[in-house]
Amino acid sequence: MDEALTFMEMLTSKIKSRELLIRYDTGSGIRVWVSIQGEPHEVELYSMEIKRVYNDIKLMRGKFGARAYDVSLILSKARLNAAIPIDLIIDLLHIKGVNAELDGSKIRVMSDIKLEDLVNLAEEISRIYGELIDAEVSAQAKRIIALYALLMGKDVKDSIRELLSRGLLSRYGDTELLVLSMDYRHALLKLQELVNR
């Protein structure tokens, strides 16, 4: 049923037409019927879009352990407090030991992670980014603070204090601006070590 509802939701968000009729039946299994009216070229374009959405839904189900989720669907379902870098979800999954990649407009994962899990991760990252909006923190430092806070279950202030004491963050010159003490990739490796301890 969740798949059917997601399919209908994606269709109505992608196809803006009064001529779109969707109905479903839960009798013997769940079936969704889609009909569209209009000029032949419009109907052809709409039917291609319907097939694309259907294929996206099939990719979410996964085959051989691989699943793919449309980034726009994740972001539309998430209640975001602040804008987030979408590839931060990939970094977070990698540190948790999940094989994931950003492939165009899709997040591909080799695990049983569900759409709701990715929506929750986006919301959590956004919540932390919302707390950091007025802070004097570089963009790369924000990423590491958000990852650390989520992975260690800490609040933003504790995360900043601990990252400063562990040498991952430092103050830029004589300013209050927090920056990474190393490049981002090395900081991710250090974070991985901290999580694995």
mmCIF file of C-alpha atoms in Angstrom:
data_model
loop_
_atom_site.group_PDB
_atom_site.id
_atom_site.type_symbol
_atom_site.label_atom_id
_atom_site.label_comp_id
_atom_site.label_asym_id
_atom_site.label_seq_id
_atom_site.Cartn_x
_atom_site.Cartn_y
_atom_site.Cartn_z
ATOM 1 C CA MET A 1 0.000 0.000 0.000
ATOM 2 C CA ASP A 2 2.891 2.373 0.791
ATOM 3 C CA GLU A 3 4.278 1.806 -2.709
ATOM 4 C CA ALA A 4 0.887 2.525 -4.284
ATOM 5 C CA LEU A 5 0.447 5.722 -2.263
ATOM 6 C CA THR A 6 3.969 6.900 -3.122
ATOM 7 C CA PHE A 7 3.284 6.152 -6.811
ATOM 8 C CA MET A 8 0.064 8.194 -6.749
ATOM 9 C CA GLU A 9 1.763 11.027 -4.853
ATOM 10 C CA MET A 10 4.666 11.153 -7.327
ATOM 11 C CA LEU A 11 2.271 11.090 -10.297
ATOM 12 C CA THR A 12 0.156 13.967 -9.044
ATOM 13 C CA SER A 13 3.265 16.032 -8.277
ATOM 14 C CA LYS A 14 4.823 15.402 -11.725
ATOM 15 C CA ILE A 15 1.691 15.562 -13.880
ATOM 16 C CA LYS A 16 -0.351 18.722 -13.438
ATOM 17 C CA SER A 17 -3.461 18.011 -15.498
ATOM 18 C CA ARG A 18 -7.169 17.979 -14.775
ATOM 19 C CA GLU A 19 -7.431 15.141 -17.276
ATOM 20 C CA LEU A 20 -5.502 12.736 -15.006
ATOM 21 C CA LEU A 21 -7.688 10.135 -13.305
ATOM 22 C CA ILE A 22 -6.208 7.765 -10.740
ATOM 23 C CA ARG A 23 -8.125 5.048 -8.954
ATOM 24 C CA TYR A 24 -7.033 2.057 -6.942
ATOM 25 C CA ASP A 25 -8.456 -1.215 -5.686
ATOM 26 C CA THR A 26 -7.345 -3.226 -2.666
ATOM 27 C CA GLY A 27 -9.420 -6.333 -3.454
ATOM 28 C CA SER A 28 -6.990 -9.061 -4.547
ATOM 29 C CA GLY A 29 -3.702 -7.245 -4.100
ATOM 30 C CA ILE A 30 -3.312 -3.535 -4.654
ATOM 31 C CA ARG A 31 -3.891 -2.251 -8.186
ATOM 32 C CA VAL A 32 -3.629 1.310 -9.436
ATOM 33 C CA TRP A 33 -5.300 2.446 -12.675
ATOM 34 C CA VAL A 34 -4.215 5.650 -14.374
ATOM 35 C CA SER A 35 -6.078 7.210 -17.270
ATOM 36 C CA ILE A 36 -5.281 10.444 -19.034
ATOM 37 C CA GLN A 37 -7.117 12.393 -21.710
ATOM 38 C CA GLY A 38 -5.885 15.046 -24.083
ATOM 39 C CA GLU A 39 -4.264 15.610 -27.440
ATOM 40 C CA PRO A 40 -2.334 12.568 -28.740
ATOM 41 C CA HIS A 41 1.086 14.215 -28.216
ATOM 42 C CA GLU A 42 0.143 15.206 -24.639
ATOM 43 C CA VAL A 43 -1.085 11.699 -23.831
ATOM 44 C CA GLU A 44 2.178 10.270 -25.187
ATOM 45 C CA LEU A 45 4.270 12.626 -23.017
ATOM 46 C CA TYR A 46 2.153 11.859 -19.953
ATOM 47 C CA SER A 47 2.341 8.114 -20.536
ATOM 48 C CA MET A 48 6.156 8.349 -20.759
ATOM 49 C CA GLU A 49 6.184 10.240 -17.440
ATOM 50 C CA ILE A 50 3.867 7.634 -15.858
ATOM 51 C CA LYS A 51 6.222 4.846 -16.966
ATOM 52 C CA ARG A 52 9.216 6.766 -15.582
ATOM 53 C CA VAL A 53 7.511 7.171 -12.194
ATOM 54 C CA TYR A 54 6.525 3.483 -12.218
ATOM 55 C CA ASN A 55 10.149 2.504 -12.926
ATOM 56 C CA ASP A 56 11.338 4.766 -10.087
ATOM 57 C CA ILE A 57 8.948 2.943 -7.745
ATOM 58 C CA LYS A 58 10.298 -0.421 -8.918
ATOM 59 C CA LEU A 59 13.850 0.781 -8.229
ATOM 60 C CA MET A 60 12.811 1.607 -4.658
ATOM 61 C CA ARG A 61 11.748 -1.988 -4.176
ATOM 62 C CA GLY A 62 15.265 -3.019 -5.066
ATOM 63 C CA LYS A 63 16.765 -5.863 -6.991
ATOM 64 C CA PHE A 64 19.760 -7.883 -5.779
ATOM 65 C CA GLY A 65 19.922 -5.695 -2.658
ATOM 66 C CA ALA A 66 20.159 -2.395 -4.583
ATOM 67 C CA ARG A 67 17.541 0.327 -4.213
ATOM 68 C CA ALA A 68 17.262 3.763 -5.792
ATOM 69 C CA TYR A 69 15.381 6.766 -4.424
ATOM 70 C CA ASP A 70 14.648 9.993 -6.260
ATOM 71 C CA VAL A 71 16.217 12.953 -4.426
ATOM 72 C CA SER A 72 13.254 15.221 -5.241
ATOM 73 C CA LEU A 73 10.890 12.710 -3.611
ATOM 74 C CA ILE A 74 13.025 12.562 -0.444
ATOM 75 C CA LEU A 75 13.172 16.358 -0.227
ATOM 76 C CA SER A 76 9.456 16.814 -0.935
ATOM 77 C CA LYS A 77 8.497 14.351 1.819
ATOM 78 C CA ALA A 78 10.965 15.788 4.364
ATOM 79 C CA ARG A 79 10.020 18.692 6.603
ATOM 80 C CA LEU A 80 13.218 20.723 6.303
ATOM 81 C CA ASN A 81 14.230 23.528 8.686
ATOM 82 C CA ALA A 82 17.159 24.587 6.493
ATOM 83 C CA ALA A 83 18.650 23.672 3.137
ATOM 84 C CA ILE A 84 21.055 20.731 3.233
ATOM 85 C CA PRO A 85 23.775 19.385 0.946
ATOM 86 C CA ILE A 86 22.182 16.137 -0.295
ATOM 87 C CA ASP A 87 25.537 14.366 -0.583
ATOM 88 C CA LEU A 88 25.869 14.670 3.196
ATOM 89 C CA ILE A 89 23.311 11.842 3.419
ATOM 90 C CA ILE A 90 25.725 9.715 1.363
ATOM 91 C CA ASP A 91 28.641 10.579 3.691
ATOM 92 C CA LEU A 92 26.510 9.685 6.712
ATOM 93 C CA LEU A 93 25.513 6.331 5.200
ATOM 94 C CA HIS A 94 29.157 5.551 4.320
ATOM 95 C CA ILE A 95 30.273 6.164 7.902
ATOM 96 C CA LYS A 96 27.471 3.860 9.078
ATOM 97 C CA GLY A 97 28.863 1.184 6.752
ATOM 98 C CA VAL A 98 26.155 1.417 4.078
ATOM 99 C CA ASN A 99 27.240 1.287 0.442
ATOM 100 C CA ALA A 100 25.534 4.340 -1.115
ATOM 101 C CA GLU A 101 26.100 6.759 -3.970
ATOM 102 C CA LEU A 102 24.537 9.806 -5.543
ATOM 103 C CA ASP A 103 23.769 8.916 -9.156
ATOM 104 C CA GLY A 104 22.352 11.944 -10.947
ATOM 105 C CA SER A 105 19.029 12.691 -9.266
ATOM 106 C CA LYS A 106 18.910 9.363 -7.386
ATOM 107 C CA ILE A 107 20.415 7.985 -4.212
ATOM 108 C CA ARG A 108 21.412 4.351 -4.770
ATOM 109 C CA VAL A 109 21.912 2.148 -1.716
ATOM 110 C CA MET A 110 23.012 -1.459 -1.360
ATOM 111 C CA SER A 111 20.914 -2.234 1.709
ATOM 112 C CA ASP A 112 17.356 -2.465 2.951
ATOM 113 C CA ILE A 113 17.135 1.260 3.780
ATOM 114 C CA LYS A 114 13.624 2.519 3.145
ATOM 115 C CA LEU A 115 12.419 5.849 1.797
ATOM 116 C CA GLU A 116 11.264 6.867 5.300
ATOM 117 C CA ASP A 117 14.805 6.279 6.649
ATOM 118 C CA LEU A 118 16.279 8.667 4.072
ATOM 119 C CA VAL A 119 13.533 11.229 4.748
ATOM 120 C CA ASN A 120 14.321 11.031 8.491
ATOM 121 C CA LEU A 121 18.057 11.481 7.838
ATOM 122 C CA ALA A 122 17.353 14.546 5.677
ATOM 123 C CA GLU A 123 15.135 16.002 8.436
ATOM 124 C CA GLU A 124 17.768 15.375 11.137
ATOM 125 C CA ILE A 125 20.549 16.958 9.060
ATOM 126 C CA SER A 126 18.259 19.903 8.315
ATOM 127 C CA ARG A 127 17.452 20.346 12.015
ATOM 128 C CA ILE A 128 21.167 20.615 12.826
ATOM 129 C CA TYR A 129 21.787 22.946 9.890
ATOM 130 C CA GLY A 130 18.927 25.086 11.201
ATOM 131 C CA GLU A 131 20.718 25.372 14.552
ATOM 132 C CA LEU A 132 23.940 26.370 12.766
ATOM 133 C CA ILE A 133 22.390 29.082 10.543
ATOM 134 C CA ASP A 134 23.646 32.010 12.628
ATOM 135 C CA ALA A 135 26.849 30.339 13.830
ATOM 136 C CA GLU A 136 30.237 31.425 12.499
ATOM 137 C CA VAL A 137 31.100 28.089 10.914
ATOM 138 C CA SER A 138 32.560 27.314 7.488
ATOM 139 C CA ALA A 139 30.520 25.145 5.089
ATOM 140 C CA GLN A 140 32.851 22.123 5.477
ATOM 141 C CA ALA A 141 32.904 22.473 9.263
ATOM 142 C CA LYS A 142 29.072 22.485 9.288
ATOM 143 C CA ARG A 143 29.115 19.136 7.507
ATOM 144 C CA ILE A 144 31.433 17.558 10.084
ATOM 145 C CA ILE A 145 29.493 19.039 13.017
ATOM 146 C CA ALA A 146 26.215 17.672 11.600
ATOM 147 C CA LEU A 147 27.700 14.208 10.993
ATOM 148 C CA TYR A 148 29.305 14.091 14.451
ATOM 149 C CA ALA A 149 26.112 15.223 16.199
ATOM 150 C CA LEU A 150 24.025 12.587 14.389
ATOM 151 C CA LEU A 151 26.485 9.717 14.754
ATOM 152 C CA MET A 152 27.311 10.386 18.409
ATOM 153 C CA GLY A 153 23.825 11.490 19.496
ATOM 154 C CA LYS A 154 25.116 14.842 20.760
ATOM 155 C CA ASP A 155 23.684 18.330 20.559
ATOM 156 C CA VAL A 156 25.385 20.997 18.442
ATOM 157 C CA LYS A 157 27.221 22.778 21.297
ATOM 158 C CA ASP A 158 28.668 19.536 22.707
ATOM 159 C CA SER A 159 29.628 18.417 19.204
ATOM 160 C CA ILE A 160 31.513 21.652 18.531
ATOM 161 C CA ARG A 161 33.293 21.487 21.902
ATOM 162 C CA GLU A 162 34.318 17.843 21.383
ATOM 163 C CA LEU A 163 35.411 18.390 17.769
ATOM 164 C CA LEU A 164 37.571 21.330 18.897
ATOM 165 C CA SER A 165 39.152 19.229 21.667
ATOM 166 C CA ARG A 166 39.775 16.318 19.266
ATOM 167 C CA GLY A 167 41.483 18.619 16.781
ATOM 168 C CA LEU A 168 39.003 18.268 13.909
ATOM 169 C CA LEU A 169 37.871 21.894 14.223
ATOM 170 C CA SER A 170 39.863 25.047 14.942
ATOM 171 C CA ARG A 171 39.309 28.782 15.007
ATOM 172 C CA TYR A 172 40.417 30.722 11.945
ATOM 173 C CA GLY A 173 43.232 33.048 13.041
ATOM 174 C CA ASP A 174 42.056 35.466 15.711
ATOM 175 C CA THR A 175 38.405 35.214 14.640
ATOM 176 C CA GLU A 176 35.492 33.223 16.022
ATOM 177 C CA LEU A 177 35.032 31.440 12.678
ATOM 178 C CA LEU A 178 35.200 27.650 13.058
ATOM 179 C CA VAL A 179 36.930 25.783 10.236
ATOM 180 C CA LEU A 180 38.171 22.245 9.646
ATOM 181 C CA SER A 181 41.721 21.589 10.837
ATOM 182 C CA MET A 182 42.292 19.304 7.836
ATOM 183 C CA ASP A 183 40.716 18.672 4.455
ATOM 184 C CA TYR A 184 37.180 17.260 4.394
ATOM 185 C CA ARG A 185 38.153 13.706 3.309
ATOM 186 C CA HIS A 186 40.644 13.367 6.186
ATOM 187 C CA ALA A 187 38.050 14.730 8.588
ATOM 188 C CA LEU A 188 35.611 12.035 7.388
ATOM 189 C CA LEU A 189 38.257 9.339 8.019
ATOM 190 C CA LYS A 190 38.893 10.709 11.536
ATOM 191 C CA LEU A 191 35.131 10.730 12.149
ATOM 192 C CA GLN A 192 34.944 7.107 11.001
ATOM 193 C CA GLU A 193 37.689 6.197 13.511
ATOM 194 C CA LEU A 194 35.815 7.952 16.340
ATOM 195 C CA VAL A 195 32.588 6.142 15.493
ATOM 196 C CA ASN A 196 34.300 2.747 15.297
ATOM 197 C CA ARG A 197 35.889 3.121 18.772
#
